Amino acid sequence: MVRRWLAVGCAFAQPLLTQAALAQPPAAVFLPLDPQPTLRAVNPQSAVPPATYRSTLADLPRGIEETRLDWRRSNDAVGQFKRGHIDLLKLEQKNAAPAAQPKAAP
C-alpha cells in the first residue's frame, strides 16, 4: 500500500521538478559575490560602528500620572515619621476633610 502511494507521489512530483528546473535561469547569469565585505569583517583591525542604546520602554505609554516623583525624596519624607508609613497614614486621616454625612429622612 505504501509503495503504491509512493509511486503515485513520484509520478506527480516528476513533472513539477522538471518544470521548476526549466524555470531556473542558467548559472552564468548570477554575478560572483564580492569577497571584500567578508574579508573586512574577519580582520580584527577593521573599524566597528559604535553601538547606540535606545530603550525599548521609551515608546510605552506613561499611564495616568503626568508627573514623576523622585523616590528618594518620597522615601525621606516618610522616613521623618517615627513609625514610618503608618504614622503618615494616620496624619492623612486626621487632616482629611470629614465625609459628607447623609441626611436622615424626616
Tab-separated table of N, CA, C and O in Angstrom:
chain	number	residue	atom	x	y	z
A	1	MET	N	0.831	-1.202	0.000
A	1	MET	CA	0.000	0.000	0.000
A	1	MET	C	0.868	1.256	0.000
A	1	MET	O	0.585	2.203	-0.706
A	2	VAL	N	1.913	1.253	0.843
A	2	VAL	CA	2.793	2.407	0.919
A	2	VAL	C	3.533	2.589	-0.390
A	2	VAL	O	3.709	3.713	-0.865
A	3	ARG	N	3.945	1.506	-0.995
A	3	ARG	CA	4.663	1.601	-2.273
A	3	ARG	C	3.788	2.233	-3.347
A	3	ARG	O	4.271	2.994	-4.168
A	4	ARG	N	2.497	1.911	-3.325
A	4	ARG	CA	1.589	2.466	-4.327
A	4	ARG	C	1.504	3.980	-4.168
A	4	ARG	O	1.562	4.718	-5.136
A	5	TRP	N	1.355	4.454	-2.906
A	5	TRP	CA	1.274	5.894	-2.680
A	5	TRP	C	2.579	6.591	-3.029
A	5	TRP	O	2.585	7.708	-3.529
A	6	LEU	N	3.695	5.925	-2.769
A	6	LEU	CA	4.982	6.484	-3.141
A	6	LEU	C	5.092	6.613	-4.654
A	6	LEU	O	5.578	7.622	-5.174
A	7	ALA	N	4.627	5.619	-5.355
A	7	ALA	CA	4.678	5.663	-6.815
A	7	ALA	C	3.786	6.774	-7.351
A	7	ALA	O	4.158	7.495	-8.281
A	8	VAL	N	2.621	6.940	-6.770
A	8	VAL	CA	1.696	7.994	-7.210
A	8	VAL	C	2.319	9.361	-6.920
A	8	VAL	O	2.278	10.265	-7.760
A	9	GLY	N	2.907	9.515	-5.722
A	9	GLY	CA	3.529	10.779	-5.377
A	9	GLY	C	4.688	11.113	-6.296
A	9	GLY	O	4.858	12.254	-6.720
A	10	CYS	N	5.515	10.134	-6.623
A	10	CYS	CA	6.638	10.366	-7.528
A	10	CYS	C	6.161	10.707	-8.929
A	10	CYS	O	6.777	11.512	-9.622
A	11	ALA	N	5.067	10.097	-9.337
A	11	ALA	CA	4.539	10.369	-10.673
A	11	ALA	C	4.086	11.822	-10.789
A	11	ALA	O	4.242	12.452	-11.832
A	12	PHE	N	3.504	12.369	-9.702
A	12	PHE	CA	3.077	13.760	-9.731
A	12	PHE	C	4.246	14.725	-9.530
A	12	PHE	O	4.259	15.821	-10.059
A	13	ALA	N	5.228	14.327	-8.759
A	13	ALA	CA	6.336	15.216	-8.441
A	13	ALA	C	7.315	15.354	-9.599
A	13	ALA	O	7.936	16.399	-9.754
A	14	GLN	N	7.457	14.343	-10.428
A	14	GLN	CA	8.429	14.370	-11.518
A	14	GLN	C	8.194	15.528	-12.490
A	14	GLN	O	9.112	16.284	-12.777
A	15	PRO	N	6.986	15.731	-12.988
A	15	PRO	CA	6.785	16.871	-13.908
A	15	PRO	C	6.998	18.223	-13.220
A	15	PRO	O	7.503	19.158	-13.828
A	16	LEU	N	6.635	18.308	-11.956
A	16	LEU	CA	6.819	19.574	-11.245
A	16	LEU	C	8.301	19.890	-11.084
A	16	LEU	O	8.717	21.037	-11.225
A	17	LEU	N	9.092	18.889	-10.771
A	17	LEU	CA	10.521	19.108	-10.614
A	17	LEU	C	11.166	19.514	-11.930
A	17	LEU	O	12.042	20.363	-11.964
A	18	THR	N	10.728	18.901	-13.029
A	18	THR	CA	11.313	19.256	-14.324
A	18	THR	C	10.913	20.674	-14.709
A	18	THR	O	11.731	21.416	-15.230
A	19	GLN	N	9.682	21.066	-14.443
A	19	GLN	CA	9.254	22.424	-14.773
A	19	GLN	C	10.012	23.443	-13.921
A	19	GLN	O	10.412	24.492	-14.402
A	20	ALA	N	10.237	23.117	-12.653
A	20	ALA	CA	10.971	24.031	-11.788
A	20	ALA	C	12.416	24.156	-12.254
A	20	ALA	O	13.003	25.234	-12.222
A	21	ALA	N	12.990	23.058	-12.716
A	21	ALA	CA	14.362	23.099	-13.197
A	21	ALA	C	14.461	23.904	-14.483
A	21	ALA	O	15.436	24.626	-14.700
A	22	LEU	N	13.448	23.825	-15.327
A	22	LEU	CA	13.457	24.586	-16.568
A	22	LEU	C	13.227	26.082	-16.318
A	22	LEU	O	13.675	26.907	-17.097
A	23	ALA	N	12.520	26.402	-15.248
A	23	ALA	CA	12.225	27.801	-14.956
A	23	ALA	C	13.438	28.537	-14.396
A	23	ALA	O	13.458	29.759	-14.376
A	24	GLN	N	14.445	27.808	-13.921
A	24	GLN	CA	15.634	28.432	-13.358
A	24	GLN	C	16.492	29.036	-14.471
A	24	GLN	O	16.684	28.427	-15.504
A	25	PRO	N	17.009	30.237	-14.275
A	25	PRO	CA	17.914	30.812	-15.271
A	25	PRO	C	19.251	30.071	-15.237
A	25	PRO	O	19.593	29.441	-14.235
A	26	PRO	N	19.987	30.145	-16.292
A	26	PRO	CA	21.280	29.466	-16.301
A	26	PRO	C	22.212	30.069	-15.247
A	26	PRO	O	22.091	31.229	-14.869
A	27	ALA	N	23.173	29.284	-14.775
A	27	ALA	CA	24.059	29.698	-13.702
A	27	ALA	C	24.963	30.858	-14.125
A	27	ALA	O	25.462	31.584	-13.280
A	28	ALA	N	25.187	31.063	-15.407
A	28	ALA	CA	26.074	32.121	-15.877
A	28	ALA	C	25.486	33.511	-15.633
A	28	ALA	O	26.209	34.499	-15.637
A	29	VAL	N	24.174	33.603	-15.406
A	29	VAL	CA	23.524	34.892	-15.190
A	29	VAL	C	23.881	35.464	-13.820
A	29	VAL	O	23.950	36.667	-13.646
A	30	PHE	N	24.111	34.607	-12.826
A	30	PHE	CA	24.414	35.069	-11.478
A	30	PHE	C	25.797	35.693	-11.435
A	30	PHE	O	26.764	35.158	-11.956
A	31	LEU	N	25.906	36.847	-10.774
A	31	LEU	CA	27.179	37.529	-10.644
A	31	LEU	C	27.972	36.918	-9.489
A	31	LEU	O	27.397	36.493	-8.493
A	32	PRO	N	29.273	36.900	-9.587
A	32	PRO	CA	30.064	36.368	-8.479
A	32	PRO	C	29.988	37.314	-7.283
A	32	PRO	O	29.879	38.534	-7.433
A	33	LEU	N	30.056	36.748	-6.095
A	33	LEU	CA	29.979	37.546	-4.879
A	33	LEU	C	31.292	38.274	-4.632
A	33	LEU	O	32.368	37.763	-4.934
A	34	ASP	N	31.189	39.454	-4.071
A	34	ASP	CA	32.368	40.256	-3.735
A	34	ASP	C	32.908	39.775	-2.386
A	34	ASP	O	32.202	39.845	-1.372
A	35	PRO	N	34.137	39.280	-2.305
A	35	PRO	CA	34.664	38.767	-1.032
A	35	PRO	C	35.154	39.876	-0.087
A	35	PRO	O	35.476	39.601	1.055
A	36	GLN	N	35.205	41.123	-0.524
A	36	GLN	CA	35.757	42.199	0.290
A	36	GLN	C	35.010	42.429	1.609
A	36	GLN	O	35.647	42.582	2.643
A	37	PRO	N	33.667	42.467	1.629
A	37	PRO	CA	32.989	42.668	2.924
A	37	PRO	C	33.306	41.562	3.924
A	37	PRO	O	33.486	41.828	5.109
A	38	THR	N	33.423	40.343	3.446
A	38	THR	CA	33.743	39.234	4.345
A	38	THR	C	35.161	39.373	4.867
A	38	THR	O	35.422	39.162	6.057
A	39	LEU	N	36.076	39.744	4.001
A	39	LEU	CA	37.462	39.901	4.428
A	39	LEU	C	37.603	41.049	5.429
A	39	LEU	O	38.375	40.966	6.376
A	40	ARG	N	36.832	42.124	5.238
A	40	ARG	CA	36.874	43.230	6.187
A	40	ARG	C	36.285	42.826	7.536
A	40	ARG	O	36.761	43.245	8.586
A	41	ALA	N	35.252	42.007	7.522
A	41	ALA	CA	34.619	41.577	8.764
A	41	ALA	C	35.514	40.636	9.555
A	41	ALA	O	35.489	40.624	10.785
A	42	VAL	N	36.319	39.855	8.874
A	42	VAL	CA	37.204	38.906	9.533
A	42	VAL	C	38.420	39.604	10.129
A	42	VAL	O	38.978	39.155	11.129
A	43	ASN	N	38.822	40.710	9.563
A	43	ASN	CA	40.014	41.422	10.008
A	43	ASN	C	39.772	42.050	11.380
A	43	ASN	O	38.871	42.865	11.556
A	44	PRO	N	40.592	41.721	12.399
A	44	PRO	CA	40.373	42.299	13.727
A	44	PRO	C	40.706	43.791	13.790
A	44	PRO	O	40.298	44.475	14.715
A	45	GLN	N	41.422	44.327	12.816
A	45	GLN	CA	41.777	45.748	12.803
A	45	GLN	C	40.709	46.618	12.155
A	45	GLN	O	40.827	47.836	12.149
A	46	SER	N	39.673	46.012	11.597
A	46	SER	CA	38.654	46.812	10.903
A	46	SER	C	37.837	47.612	11.921
A	46	SER	O	37.650	47.213	13.062
A	47	ALA	N	37.350	48.764	11.468
A	47	ALA	CA	36.587	49.663	12.335
A	47	ALA	C	35.214	49.072	12.623
A	47	ALA	O	34.586	48.466	11.750
A	48	VAL	N	34.758	49.268	13.839
A	48	VAL	CA	33.452	48.773	14.256
A	48	VAL	C	32.567	49.979	14.534
A	48	VAL	O	32.977	50.895	15.246
A	49	PRO	N	31.356	50.022	13.984
A	49	PRO	CA	30.487	51.168	14.260
A	49	PRO	C	30.081	51.182	15.729
A	49	PRO	O	29.934	50.121	16.344
A	50	PRO	N	29.902	52.360	16.299
A	50	PRO	CA	29.533	52.427	17.721
A	50	PRO	C	28.122	51.879	17.939
A	50	PRO	O	27.233	52.054	17.107
A	51	ALA	N	27.955	51.200	19.045
A	51	ALA	CA	26.644	50.664	19.410
A	51	ALA	C	25.820	51.780	20.034
A	51	ALA	O	26.280	52.482	20.932
A	52	THR	N	24.630	51.982	19.557
A	52	THR	CA	23.751	53.005	20.112
A	52	THR	C	22.705	52.336	20.991
A	52	THR	O	22.201	51.265	20.657
A	53	TYR	N	22.407	52.954	22.104
A	53	TYR	CA	21.417	52.418	23.029
A	53	TYR	C	20.129	53.198	22.890
A	53	TYR	O	20.117	54.422	22.882
A	54	ARG	N	19.044	52.477	22.787
A	54	ARG	CA	17.718	53.073	22.792
A	54	ARG	C	16.822	52.148	23.586
A	54	ARG	O	16.698	50.968	23.277
A	55	SER	N	16.221	52.657	24.627
A	55	SER	CA	15.393	51.839	25.499
A	55	SER	C	14.160	51.357	24.754
A	55	SER	O	13.516	52.112	24.019
A	56	THR	N	13.812	50.114	24.961
A	56	THR	CA	12.598	49.582	24.351
A	56	THR	C	11.349	50.098	25.061
A	56	THR	O	10.256	50.002	24.533
A	57	LEU	N	11.528	50.661	26.247
A	57	LEU	CA	10.396	51.178	27.012
A	57	LEU	C	10.105	52.639	26.706
A	57	LEU	O	9.162	53.208	27.258
A	58	ALA	N	10.884	53.265	25.845
A	58	ALA	CA	10.730	54.703	25.587
A	58	ALA	C	9.380	55.033	24.957
A	58	ALA	O	8.816	56.099	25.235
A	59	ASP	N	8.839	54.165	24.132
A	59	ASP	CA	7.595	54.460	23.424
A	59	ASP	C	6.352	53.980	24.166
A	59	ASP	O	5.243	54.164	23.672
A	60	LEU	N	6.521	53.350	25.316
A	60	LEU	CA	5.361	52.857	26.052
A	60	LEU	C	4.604	54.010	26.689
A	60	LEU	O	5.200	55.030	27.045
A	61	PRO	N	3.289	53.870	26.823
A	61	PRO	CA	2.537	54.939	27.487
A	61	PRO	C	2.941	55.044	28.950
A	61	PRO	O	3.292	54.063	29.596
A	62	ARG	N	2.884	56.247	29.474
A	62	ARG	CA	3.305	56.509	30.846
A	62	ARG	C	2.224	56.168	31.856
A	62	ARG	O	2.480	56.054	33.025
A	63	GLY	N	0.991	56.072	31.440
A	63	GLY	CA	-0.090	55.779	32.371
A	63	GLY	C	-0.893	57.025	32.684
A	63	GLY	O	-0.873	58.012	31.953
A	64	ILE	N	-1.577	56.993	33.781
A	64	ILE	CA	-2.482	58.077	34.150
A	64	ILE	C	-1.713	59.264	34.708
A	64	ILE	O	-2.038	60.410	34.444
A	65	GLU	N	-0.686	58.990	35.492
A	65	GLU	CA	0.048	60.072	36.142
A	65	GLU	C	0.868	60.855	35.136
A	65	GLU	O	1.562	60.288	34.313
A	66	GLU	N	0.766	62.165	35.225
A	66	GLU	CA	1.519	63.037	34.329
A	66	GLU	C	2.907	63.335	34.875
A	66	GLU	O	3.836	63.572	34.136
A	67	THR	N	3.031	63.377	36.203
A	67	THR	CA	4.304	63.753	36.816
A	67	THR	C	5.041	62.511	37.311
A	67	THR	O	4.437	61.485	37.564
A	68	ARG	N	6.330	62.682	37.450
A	68	ARG	CA	7.149	61.616	38.012
A	68	ARG	C	7.734	62.128	39.320
A	68	ARG	O	8.254	63.237	39.377
A	69	LEU	N	7.655	61.315	40.358
A	69	LEU	CA	8.158	61.708	41.662
A	69	LEU	C	9.540	61.109	41.879
A	69	LEU	O	9.832	60.008	41.425
A	70	ASP	N	10.348	61.864	42.603
A	70	ASP	CA	11.662	61.380	42.969
A	70	ASP	C	11.495	60.414	44.146
A	70	ASP	O	11.018	60.805	45.212
A	71	TRP	N	11.841	59.171	43.977
A	71	TRP	CA	11.612	58.170	45.016
A	71	TRP	C	12.454	58.460	46.251
A	71	TRP	O	12.041	58.173	47.369
A	72	ARG	N	13.617	59.050	46.072
A	72	ARG	CA	14.484	59.336	47.216
A	72	ARG	C	13.830	60.377	48.134
A	72	ARG	O	13.803	60.225	49.347
A	73	ARG	N	13.276	61.440	47.548
A	73	ARG	CA	12.619	62.471	48.366
A	73	ARG	C	11.363	61.920	49.033
A	73	ARG	O	11.070	62.232	50.182
A	74	SER	N	10.619	61.084	48.319
A	74	SER	CA	9.427	60.469	48.914
A	74	SER	C	9.816	59.575	50.078
A	74	SER	O	9.150	59.567	51.125
A	75	ASN	N	10.874	58.809	49.907
A	75	ASN	CA	11.341	57.926	50.962
A	75	ASN	C	11.806	58.730	52.177
A	75	ASN	O	11.529	58.363	53.327
A	76	ASP	N	12.503	59.828	51.942
A	76	ASP	CA	12.961	60.668	53.043
A	76	ASP	C	11.786	61.324	53.771
A	76	ASP	O	11.815	61.485	54.993
A	77	ALA	N	10.753	61.715	53.023
A	77	ALA	CA	9.584	62.341	53.642
A	77	ALA	C	8.874	61.357	54.571
A	77	ALA	O	8.438	61.718	55.667
A	78	VAL	N	8.756	60.116	54.173
A	78	VAL	CA	8.122	59.111	55.014
A	78	VAL	C	9.046	58.758	56.182
A	78	VAL	O	8.593	58.489	57.295
A	79	GLY	N	10.350	58.817	55.957
A	79	GLY	CA	11.317	58.464	56.989
A	79	GLY	C	11.352	59.426	58.156
A	79	GLY	O	11.879	59.086	59.223
A	80	GLN	N	10.787	60.612	58.025
A	80	GLN	CA	10.791	61.567	59.141
A	80	GLN	C	9.816	61.154	60.239
A	80	GLN	O	9.898	61.632	61.354
A	81	PHE	N	8.885	60.264	59.914
A	81	PHE	CA	7.937	59.793	60.919
A	81	PHE	C	8.564	58.642	61.702
A	81	PHE	O	9.253	57.789	61.136
A	82	LYS	N	8.280	58.614	63.005
A	82	LYS	CA	8.922	57.653	63.893
A	82	LYS	C	8.612	56.205	63.501
A	82	LYS	O	9.499	55.361	63.445
A	83	ARG	N	7.358	55.910	63.218
A	83	ARG	CA	6.979	54.530	62.876
A	83	ARG	C	6.785	54.345	61.369
A	83	ARG	O	6.183	53.384	60.939
A	84	GLY	N	7.273	55.287	60.559
A	84	GLY	CA	7.255	55.126	59.110
A	84	GLY	C	5.899	55.399	58.488
A	84	GLY	O	5.205	56.366	58.820
A	85	HIS	N	5.495	54.552	57.612
A	85	HIS	CA	4.327	54.767	56.767
A	85	HIS	C	3.030	54.815	57.560
A	85	HIS	O	2.105	55.551	57.208
A	86	ILE	N	2.924	54.050	58.626
A	86	ILE	CA	1.671	54.036	59.391
A	86	ILE	C	1.395	55.399	60.016
A	86	ILE	O	0.247	55.848	60.063
A	87	ASP	N	2.454	56.094	60.473
A	87	ASP	CA	2.260	57.445	61.009
A	87	ASP	C	1.807	58.404	59.917
A	87	ASP	O	0.986	59.290	60.165
A	88	LEU	N	2.319	58.250	58.730
A	88	LEU	CA	1.903	59.090	57.608
A	88	LEU	C	0.429	58.857	57.286
A	88	LEU	O	-0.321	59.812	57.046
A	89	LEU	N	-0.007	57.620	57.316
A	89	LEU	CA	-1.423	57.322	57.050
A	89	LEU	C	-2.322	57.935	58.118
A	89	LEU	O	-3.385	58.486	57.809
A	90	LYS	N	-1.906	57.836	59.372
A	90	LYS	CA	-2.712	58.424	60.452
A	90	LYS	C	-2.779	59.943	60.319
A	90	LYS	O	-3.826	60.550	60.565
A	91	LEU	N	-1.672	60.565	59.920
A	91	LEU	CA	-1.657	62.007	59.707
A	91	LEU	C	-2.607	62.392	58.574
A	91	LEU	O	-3.357	63.369	58.691
A	92	GLU	N	-2.607	61.640	57.505
A	92	GLU	CA	-3.505	61.925	56.378
A	92	GLU	C	-4.957	61.746	56.786
A	92	GLU	O	-5.833	62.512	56.373
A	93	GLN	N	-5.256	60.723	57.574
A	93	GLN	CA	-6.635	60.519	58.024
A	93	GLN	C	-7.090	61.658	58.939
A	93	GLN	O	-8.232	62.097	58.880
A	94	LYS	N	-6.180	62.130	59.786
A	94	LYS	CA	-6.522	63.211	60.709
A	94	LYS	C	-6.776	64.519	59.950
A	94	LYS	O	-7.688	65.279	60.275
A	95	ASN	N	-5.988	64.773	58.896
A	95	ASN	CA	-6.114	66.024	58.159
A	95	ASN	C	-7.135	65.956	57.022
A	95	ASN	O	-7.403	66.959	56.382
A	96	ALA	N	-7.694	64.802	56.772
A	96	ALA	CA	-8.659	64.654	55.673
A	96	ALA	C	-9.956	65.388	56.023
A	96	ALA	O	-10.353	65.492	57.180
A	97	ALA	N	-10.604	65.893	55.004
A	97	ALA	CA	-11.881	66.583	55.213
A	97	ALA	C	-12.926	65.556	55.646
A	97	ALA	O	-12.927	64.421	55.138
A	98	PRO	N	-13.771	65.938	56.575
A	98	PRO	CA	-14.801	64.976	57.001
A	98	PRO	C	-15.742	64.661	55.845
A	98	PRO	O	-16.078	65.524	55.045
A	99	ALA	N	-16.114	63.412	55.769
A	99	ALA	CA	-17.019	62.974	54.704
A	99	ALA	C	-18.408	63.546	54.949
A	99	ALA	O	-18.829	63.752	56.087
A	100	ALA	N	-19.120	63.809	53.873
A	100	ALA	CA	-20.466	64.367	53.989
A	100	ALA	C	-21.380	63.317	54.613
A	100	ALA	O	-21.429	62.173	54.173
A	101	GLN	N	-22.098	63.722	55.680
A	101	GLN	CA	-22.989	62.819	56.360
A	101	GLN	C	-24.330	62.789	55.605
A	101	GLN	O	-24.865	63.830	55.227
A	102	PRO	N	-24.869	61.599	55.384
A	102	PRO	CA	-26.187	61.543	54.727
A	102	PRO	C	-27.263	62.105	55.666
A	102	PRO	O	-27.229	61.879	56.868
A	103	LYS	N	-28.169	62.866	55.083
A	103	LYS	CA	-29.232	63.471	55.887
A	103	LYS	C	-30.301	62.413	56.173
A	103	LYS	O	-30.660	61.620	55.315
A	104	ALA	N	-30.767	62.445	57.384
A	104	ALA	CA	-31.815	61.492	57.775
A	104	ALA	C	-33.149	61.964	57.199
A	104	ALA	O	-33.441	63.157	57.129
A	105	ALA	N	-33.972	61.025	56.805
A	105	ALA	CA	-35.286	61.369	56.269
A	105	ALA	C	-36.198	61.834	57.400
A	105	ALA	O	-36.197	61.231	58.469
A	106	PRO	N	-36.958	62.921	57.204
A	106	PRO	CA	-37.834	63.423	58.285
A	106	PRO	C	-39.015	62.522	58.535
A	106	PRO	O	-39.529	61.801	57.815
